[in-house]
Amino acid sequence: MNDATSPAIQSWKVTLPCTRAEAEALDGDIAAFAMMDRPPVLMTSEAEPDDEDAWRLDAYFEGKPSPAAIKLLRSMVPSAARIKPVVEALPDEDWVTISQQGLEPVTAGRFHVRNLASDPEQPGQVNLLIAASRAFGTGQHETTAGCLAMLDRMRRVGMRFGNVADIGTGTGLLAFAALHLWPRAYATASDIDPVAVEISAENALANGMTVGRGQGQVALYAAAGVDHAAIITRAPYDLLIANILAGPLIELAPSLCAMVEEGGTILLAGLLNEQVDSVLAAYRAQGMRLAERADRGDWPTLRLRKRPVIGWKRPRRLNPAARGEAPGFGSI
């Protein structure tokens, strides 16, 4: 996401016809697009009410799509190989919100995440309302759903946490979920994008969460990584969540691990299967060990624990000089 002072980026849409089978194959996250700085949002829909096999693919881009991106889209719908795609600049609208309106609710573990207030709540579930918006983290992405499922499983096996941090929070969803599971915890949520922090505050209000610094409240900060005095002061955390991207996860490994107490837990997501070894190597070098891995498609969620440091000089808090800054990285 751009920060609030950056000039607006023109939005574009690429449209291609496709078959129903091709549309169903696109129902999820496309690994090839995950490496892009601004991956497109893909939407499929029925094109002809009387022809159940006539579908269309709409891909929404921030900025004009490159020839390589269009070529990749075309490769996903072979039936349209001889058809020229429609490439058009969009009016100055919130295209992410428009593209996500009407998404189906997502259930992960005990959590049921709705994008529209008109969607019914699920009895017996923790119902959360995260409207489609300019920030990532509505629950639709496999990484967010994977984190929700992992948090639920951790609670079910009896894990307890009292000081939680969600770095790269996006919409605030994972911080809210953690507070539902451990309601007496202190929660800190941050994002490099000030707009995401504003949206998280709005979502907190919509879900009956209190923004503040006390127990059972979520404290919100705009920061690159953990580069904020309040985030450092509130350390060490016994649970830290980072659902961002593999590159930032690797770069931030020293500062994120320094924020976690001995025996504490880090939840990592936003990486692809082929990036797991590189990410794990960075965290093992900081004294972390892999405790659990759960995959949703191409997207793994990793639960790590910090090994105790034996000896009388065991570090207890983060060195104030370790700022943990990773400029240019935000939440996935």
Short mmCIF file of C-alpha atoms in Angstrom, two decimals:
data_model
loop_
_atom_site.label_atom_id
_atom_site.label_comp_id
_atom_site.label_asym_id
_atom_site.label_seq_id
_atom_site.Cartn_x
_atom_site.Cartn_y
_atom_site.Cartn_z
CA MET A 1 0.00 0.00 0.00
CA ASN A 2 1.06 3.59 -0.55
CA ASP A 3 1.28 5.89 2.42
CA ALA A 4 -1.24 8.66 2.77
CA THR A 5 1.07 11.31 1.29
CA SER A 6 2.00 9.42 -1.90
CA PRO A 7 0.35 10.32 -5.21
CA ALA A 8 -2.47 8.03 -6.27
CA ILE A 9 -1.55 5.19 -8.60
CA GLN A 10 -3.77 4.69 -11.64
CA SER A 11 -5.73 1.44 -11.49
CA TRP A 12 -6.12 -0.82 -14.52
CA LYS A 13 -8.25 -3.82 -15.42
CA VAL A 14 -7.50 -6.67 -17.82
CA THR A 15 -10.45 -8.78 -18.99
CA LEU A 16 -10.37 -12.14 -20.76
CA PRO A 17 -13.02 -14.78 -21.44
CA CYS A 18 -12.51 -18.17 -19.85
CA THR A 19 -14.21 -21.47 -19.26
CA ARG A 20 -15.79 -22.51 -15.99
CA ALA A 21 -13.00 -25.05 -15.40
CA GLU A 22 -10.37 -22.35 -15.90
CA ALA A 23 -12.24 -20.04 -13.52
CA GLU A 24 -12.39 -22.72 -10.84
CA ALA A 25 -8.65 -23.35 -11.25
CA LEU A 26 -8.09 -19.67 -10.47
CA ASP A 27 -10.09 -19.87 -7.22
CA GLY A 28 -7.22 -19.19 -4.85
CA ASP A 29 -3.81 -17.54 -4.82
CA ILE A 30 -1.54 -17.61 -7.86
CA ALA A 31 2.03 -18.28 -6.80
CA ALA A 32 3.48 -16.63 -9.93
CA PHE A 33 1.91 -13.29 -8.98
CA ALA A 34 3.08 -13.48 -5.35
CA MET A 35 6.57 -12.31 -6.33
CA MET A 36 5.21 -9.04 -7.78
CA ASP A 37 5.43 -5.86 -5.71
CA ARG A 38 1.74 -5.21 -6.42
CA PRO A 39 0.05 -8.49 -7.36
CA PRO A 40 -3.32 -8.13 -9.11
CA VAL A 41 -6.65 -9.09 -7.63
CA LEU A 42 -8.27 -11.79 -9.81
CA MET A 43 -12.04 -12.06 -10.07
CA THR A 44 -14.01 -14.59 -12.12
CA SER A 45 -17.71 -14.48 -12.92
CA GLU A 46 -20.32 -15.97 -15.21
CA ALA A 47 -20.45 -14.07 -18.49
CA GLU A 48 -23.62 -15.57 -19.99
CA PRO A 49 -26.55 -16.67 -17.79
CA ASP A 50 -27.65 -19.18 -20.44
CA ASP A 51 -24.19 -20.66 -21.00
CA GLU A 52 -22.80 -22.28 -17.87
CA ASP A 53 -19.35 -22.66 -19.44
CA ALA A 54 -18.98 -19.01 -20.49
CA TRP A 55 -17.04 -17.18 -17.78
CA ARG A 56 -14.78 -14.13 -17.64
CA LEU A 57 -11.61 -13.21 -15.82
CA ASP A 58 -11.07 -9.65 -14.54
CA ALA A 59 -7.63 -8.80 -13.19
CA TYR A 60 -7.28 -5.52 -11.27
CA PHE A 61 -3.83 -3.92 -11.19
CA GLU A 62 -2.30 -0.98 -9.33
CA GLY A 63 -0.51 0.71 -12.20
CA LYS A 64 -0.52 -0.25 -15.89
CA PRO A 65 0.09 -4.01 -16.26
CA SER A 66 3.30 -5.01 -17.98
CA PRO A 67 3.33 -7.16 -21.13
CA ALA A 68 4.80 -9.98 -19.00
CA ALA A 69 1.88 -9.77 -16.52
CA ILE A 70 -0.66 -9.86 -19.35
CA LYS A 71 1.16 -12.82 -20.92
CA LEU A 72 0.99 -14.65 -17.59
CA LEU A 73 -2.75 -13.97 -17.34
CA ARG A 74 -3.29 -15.29 -20.85
CA SER A 75 -1.39 -18.48 -20.00
CA MET A 76 -3.92 -19.16 -17.23
CA VAL A 77 -6.87 -19.20 -19.65
CA PRO A 78 -5.75 -21.25 -22.70
CA SER A 79 -9.24 -21.09 -24.19
CA ALA A 80 -8.67 -17.37 -24.85
CA ALA A 81 -5.32 -17.86 -26.59
CA ARG A 82 -6.55 -16.24 -29.82
CA ILE A 83 -8.55 -13.48 -28.14
CA LYS A 84 -7.11 -10.05 -27.49
CA PRO A 85 -7.51 -9.02 -23.85
CA VAL A 86 -9.37 -5.85 -22.97
CA VAL A 87 -6.94 -3.58 -21.11
CA GLU A 88 -8.44 -0.42 -19.64
CA ALA A 89 -7.58 2.30 -17.15
CA LEU A 90 -10.15 2.60 -14.38
CA PRO A 91 -11.70 5.77 -12.94
CA ASP A 92 -10.19 7.11 -9.73
CA GLU A 93 -12.06 4.72 -7.44
CA ASP A 94 -11.17 2.37 -4.61
CA TRP A 95 -10.75 -0.62 -6.95
CA VAL A 96 -9.63 -3.00 -4.18
CA THR A 97 -12.89 -2.45 -2.32
CA ILE A 98 -14.90 -2.76 -5.52
CA SER A 99 -13.15 -5.97 -6.55
CA GLN A 100 -13.64 -7.58 -3.12
CA GLN A 101 -17.29 -6.69 -2.59
CA GLY A 102 -19.45 -9.77 -2.34
CA LEU A 103 -16.66 -12.17 -1.38
CA GLU A 104 -17.87 -15.26 0.42
CA PRO A 105 -17.29 -15.39 4.19
CA VAL A 106 -14.30 -17.43 5.33
CA THR A 107 -14.28 -19.92 8.20
CA ALA A 108 -10.92 -20.88 9.70
CA GLY A 109 -10.86 -22.72 12.99
CA ARG A 110 -13.39 -21.10 15.32
CA PHE A 111 -13.34 -17.86 13.33
CA HIS A 112 -15.96 -16.83 10.77
CA VAL A 113 -14.91 -13.70 8.86
CA ARG A 114 -17.51 -11.72 6.93
CA ASN A 115 -16.76 -8.94 4.44
CA LEU A 116 -20.34 -7.63 4.34
CA ALA A 117 -22.52 -6.74 7.32
CA SER A 118 -25.46 -8.29 5.44
CA ASP A 119 -23.82 -11.74 5.54
CA PRO A 120 -25.32 -13.81 8.38
CA GLU A 121 -23.27 -14.67 11.44
CA GLN A 122 -22.47 -18.31 12.16
CA PRO A 123 -23.78 -19.63 15.50
CA GLY A 124 -21.08 -21.09 17.69
CA GLN A 125 -18.28 -19.28 15.81
CA VAL A 126 -16.29 -16.14 16.64
CA ASN A 127 -17.83 -13.82 14.07
CA LEU A 128 -15.68 -10.98 12.80
CA LEU A 129 -16.62 -8.30 10.28
CA ILE A 130 -13.69 -7.14 8.13
CA ALA A 131 -15.04 -5.08 5.25
CA ALA A 132 -13.25 -5.09 1.92
CA SER A 133 -10.93 -2.11 2.05
CA ARG A 134 -7.63 -0.60 1.03
CA ALA A 135 -5.68 -2.82 3.46
CA PHE A 136 -4.77 -6.49 3.13
CA GLY A 137 -6.19 -9.07 5.51
CA THR A 138 -9.90 -9.71 4.95
CA GLY A 139 -9.40 -13.42 5.64
CA GLN A 140 -9.70 -14.37 1.97
CA HIS A 141 -5.99 -14.88 1.41
CA GLU A 142 -4.65 -18.32 2.34
CA THR A 143 -1.96 -16.77 4.54
CA THR A 144 -4.48 -14.91 6.70
CA ALA A 145 -6.80 -17.90 6.94
CA GLY A 146 -3.80 -20.10 7.76
CA CYS A 147 -2.82 -17.82 10.64
CA LEU A 148 -6.38 -17.85 11.99
CA ALA A 149 -6.45 -21.65 11.89
CA MET A 150 -3.04 -21.89 13.58
CA LEU A 151 -4.04 -19.45 16.34
CA ASP A 152 -7.18 -21.47 16.96
CA ARG A 153 -5.21 -24.71 17.17
CA MET A 154 -2.71 -23.16 19.58
CA ARG A 155 -5.54 -22.14 21.90
CA ARG A 156 -7.18 -25.56 21.69
CA VAL A 157 -4.02 -27.32 22.87
CA GLY A 158 -3.82 -25.01 25.88
CA MET A 159 -1.25 -22.39 24.87
CA ARG A 160 -1.63 -19.09 26.71
CA PHE A 161 -0.18 -15.69 25.91
CA GLY A 162 -0.21 -12.38 27.73
CA ASN A 163 1.65 -10.00 25.40
CA VAL A 164 0.96 -10.28 21.66
CA ALA A 165 2.35 -8.33 18.70
CA ASP A 166 1.01 -8.40 15.11
CA ILE A 167 3.63 -6.85 12.82
CA GLY A 168 2.23 -5.93 9.40
CA THR A 169 -1.33 -6.09 10.69
CA GLY A 170 -3.18 -4.90 7.55
CA THR A 171 -6.81 -4.79 8.70
CA GLY A 172 -6.08 -5.71 12.33
CA LEU A 173 -7.81 -9.09 11.91
CA LEU A 174 -5.09 -11.30 13.41
CA ALA A 175 -4.63 -9.03 16.42
CA PHE A 176 -8.40 -9.11 17.02
CA ALA A 177 -8.42 -12.90 16.71
CA ALA A 178 -5.60 -13.20 19.26
CA LEU A 179 -7.52 -11.04 21.73
CA HIS A 180 -10.61 -13.20 21.32
CA LEU A 181 -8.51 -16.23 22.20
CA TRP A 182 -6.57 -14.58 25.04
CA PRO A 183 -8.83 -11.71 26.18
CA ARG A 184 -6.60 -10.65 29.10
CA ALA A 185 -3.55 -10.18 26.88
CA TYR A 186 -1.92 -6.92 25.88
CA ALA A 187 -1.99 -6.59 22.08
CA THR A 188 0.19 -4.46 19.80
CA ALA A 189 -0.55 -4.14 16.08
CA SER A 190 1.53 -2.21 13.56
CA ASP A 191 1.79 -1.61 9.84
CA ILE A 192 4.12 0.40 7.63
CA ASP A 193 1.07 1.92 5.92
CA PRO A 194 -0.71 4.63 7.98
CA VAL A 195 -3.89 3.91 6.00
CA ALA A 196 -3.84 0.31 7.26
CA VAL A 197 -3.58 1.60 10.82
CA GLU A 198 -6.61 3.84 10.26
CA ILE A 199 -8.57 0.93 8.80
CA SER A 200 -7.56 -1.29 11.73
CA ALA A 201 -8.96 1.30 14.13
CA GLU A 202 -12.24 1.36 12.16
CA ASN A 203 -12.38 -2.44 12.19
CA ALA A 204 -11.72 -2.50 15.92
CA LEU A 205 -14.78 -0.33 16.48
CA ALA A 206 -16.90 -2.49 14.14
CA ASN A 207 -15.93 -5.62 16.08
CA GLY A 208 -16.32 -4.30 19.60
CA MET A 209 -12.57 -4.12 20.23
CA THR A 210 -11.06 -1.28 22.24
CA VAL A 211 -8.06 0.63 20.94
CA GLY A 212 -5.73 1.37 23.82
CA ARG A 213 -2.68 0.19 25.71
CA GLY A 214 -4.28 -1.83 28.50
CA GLN A 215 -5.18 -5.48 28.96
CA GLY A 216 -7.70 -6.70 26.42
CA GLN A 217 -7.04 -3.68 24.21
CA VAL A 218 -5.15 -3.30 20.94
CA ALA A 219 -2.51 -0.59 20.59
CA LEU A 220 -2.06 0.54 16.97
CA TYR A 221 1.13 2.03 15.50
CA ALA A 222 2.41 3.00 12.05
CA ALA A 223 5.96 1.63 11.79
CA ALA A 224 8.42 0.00 9.42
CA GLY A 225 8.98 -3.38 10.99
CA VAL A 226 9.38 -2.75 14.72
CA ASP A 227 10.89 0.71 14.28
CA HIS A 228 8.73 2.47 16.87
CA ALA A 229 9.62 3.36 20.44
CA ALA A 230 6.30 2.09 21.80
CA ILE A 231 6.64 -1.28 20.08
CA ILE A 232 10.10 -1.70 21.58
CA THR A 233 9.00 -0.52 25.02
CA ARG A 234 6.12 -3.01 25.11
CA ALA A 235 8.52 -5.92 24.39
CA PRO A 236 9.31 -8.68 25.11
CA TYR A 237 6.34 -10.47 23.54
CA ASP A 238 5.41 -14.08 24.20
CA LEU A 239 3.59 -14.25 20.83
CA LEU A 240 4.58 -12.31 17.71
CA ILE A 241 2.71 -12.67 14.41
CA ALA A 242 4.23 -11.57 11.09
CA ASN A 243 2.10 -12.21 8.00
CA ILE A 244 4.10 -10.26 5.42
CA LEU A 245 6.40 -11.52 2.61
CA ALA A 246 9.47 -13.74 2.50
CA GLY A 247 11.92 -10.90 1.77
CA PRO A 248 10.84 -8.72 4.71
CA LEU A 249 10.57 -11.78 6.96
CA ILE A 250 14.22 -12.60 6.28
CA GLU A 251 15.42 -9.01 6.64
CA LEU A 252 13.46 -8.49 9.85
CA ALA A 253 14.48 -11.81 11.45
CA PRO A 254 17.06 -10.31 13.88
CA SER A 255 14.76 -7.53 15.12
CA LEU A 256 11.62 -9.66 15.32
CA CYS A 257 13.39 -12.41 17.24
CA ALA A 258 14.91 -9.86 19.60
CA MET A 259 11.38 -8.74 20.50
CA VAL A 260 10.35 -12.23 21.67
CA GLU A 261 11.05 -13.58 25.14
CA GLU A 262 12.83 -16.89 25.71
CA GLY A 263 10.43 -19.73 25.06
CA GLY A 264 8.16 -17.32 23.17
CA THR A 265 6.40 -18.02 19.88
CA ILE A 266 6.64 -16.43 16.43
CA LEU A 267 3.99 -17.11 13.81
CA LEU A 268 5.24 -16.52 10.25
CA ALA A 269 3.16 -16.41 7.06
CA GLY A 270 3.17 -14.74 3.66
CA LEU A 271 5.87 -16.98 2.21
CA LEU A 272 5.57 -19.65 -0.48
CA ASN A 273 6.52 -23.32 -0.13
CA GLU A 274 9.76 -22.80 -2.04
CA GLN A 275 10.77 -19.95 0.29
CA VAL A 276 10.45 -21.92 3.55
CA ASP A 277 14.08 -23.08 3.72
CA SER A 278 15.47 -19.55 3.29
CA VAL A 279 13.10 -18.08 5.87
CA LEU A 280 13.75 -20.85 8.39
CA ALA A 281 17.51 -20.46 7.99
CA ALA A 282 17.24 -16.77 8.90
CA TYR A 283 15.22 -17.52 12.05
CA ARG A 284 17.24 -20.53 13.16
CA ALA A 285 20.28 -18.26 13.08
CA GLN A 286 18.47 -16.14 15.70
CA GLY A 287 17.82 -19.06 18.04
CA MET A 288 14.38 -20.09 16.79
CA ARG A 289 13.24 -23.65 16.11
CA LEU A 290 10.35 -24.89 13.99
CA ALA A 291 7.57 -26.26 16.20
CA GLU A 292 4.77 -26.70 13.66
CA ARG A 293 3.99 -26.15 9.99
CA ALA A 294 0.57 -26.08 8.32
CA ASP A 295 0.06 -25.57 4.57
CA ARG A 296 -2.92 -24.10 2.74
CA GLY A 297 -2.22 -24.59 -0.93
CA ASP A 298 1.14 -23.03 -1.76
CA TRP A 299 1.14 -20.96 1.44
CA PRO A 300 2.63 -22.42 4.65
CA THR A 301 2.16 -21.06 8.17
CA LEU A 302 5.14 -21.61 10.45
CA ARG A 303 5.07 -21.70 14.26
CA LEU A 304 8.52 -21.12 15.77
CA ARG A 305 9.70 -21.14 19.39
CA LYS A 306 12.64 -19.25 20.80
CA ARG A 307 15.26 -21.47 22.39
CA PRO A 308 16.34 -20.53 25.93
CA VAL A 309 19.85 -19.10 26.20
CA ILE A 310 21.69 -20.93 28.96
CA GLY A 311 23.80 -18.84 31.30
CA TRP A 312 23.60 -15.94 33.70
CA LYS A 313 23.84 -13.33 30.93
CA ARG A 314 20.58 -14.32 29.28
CA PRO A 315 19.10 -11.31 27.41
CA ARG A 316 15.72 -10.27 28.76
CA ARG A 317 14.76 -7.28 26.62
CA LEU A 318 15.49 -5.88 23.19
CA ASN A 319 18.56 -3.70 22.83
CA PRO A 320 17.11 -0.19 22.28
CA ALA A 321 19.62 0.34 19.45
CA ALA A 322 18.10 -2.52 17.45
CA ARG A 323 15.47 -0.57 15.57
CA GLY A 324 14.29 -3.33 13.25
CA GLU A 325 13.63 -1.02 10.33
CA ALA A 326 12.85 -2.44 6.90
CA PRO A 327 11.84 0.56 4.76
CA GLY A 328 9.50 -0.21 1.89
CA PHE A 329 7.95 -3.33 3.37
CA GLY A 330 4.35 -3.52 4.49
CA SER A 331 1.81 -6.16 5.29
CA ILE A 332 0.97 -8.73 2.69
#
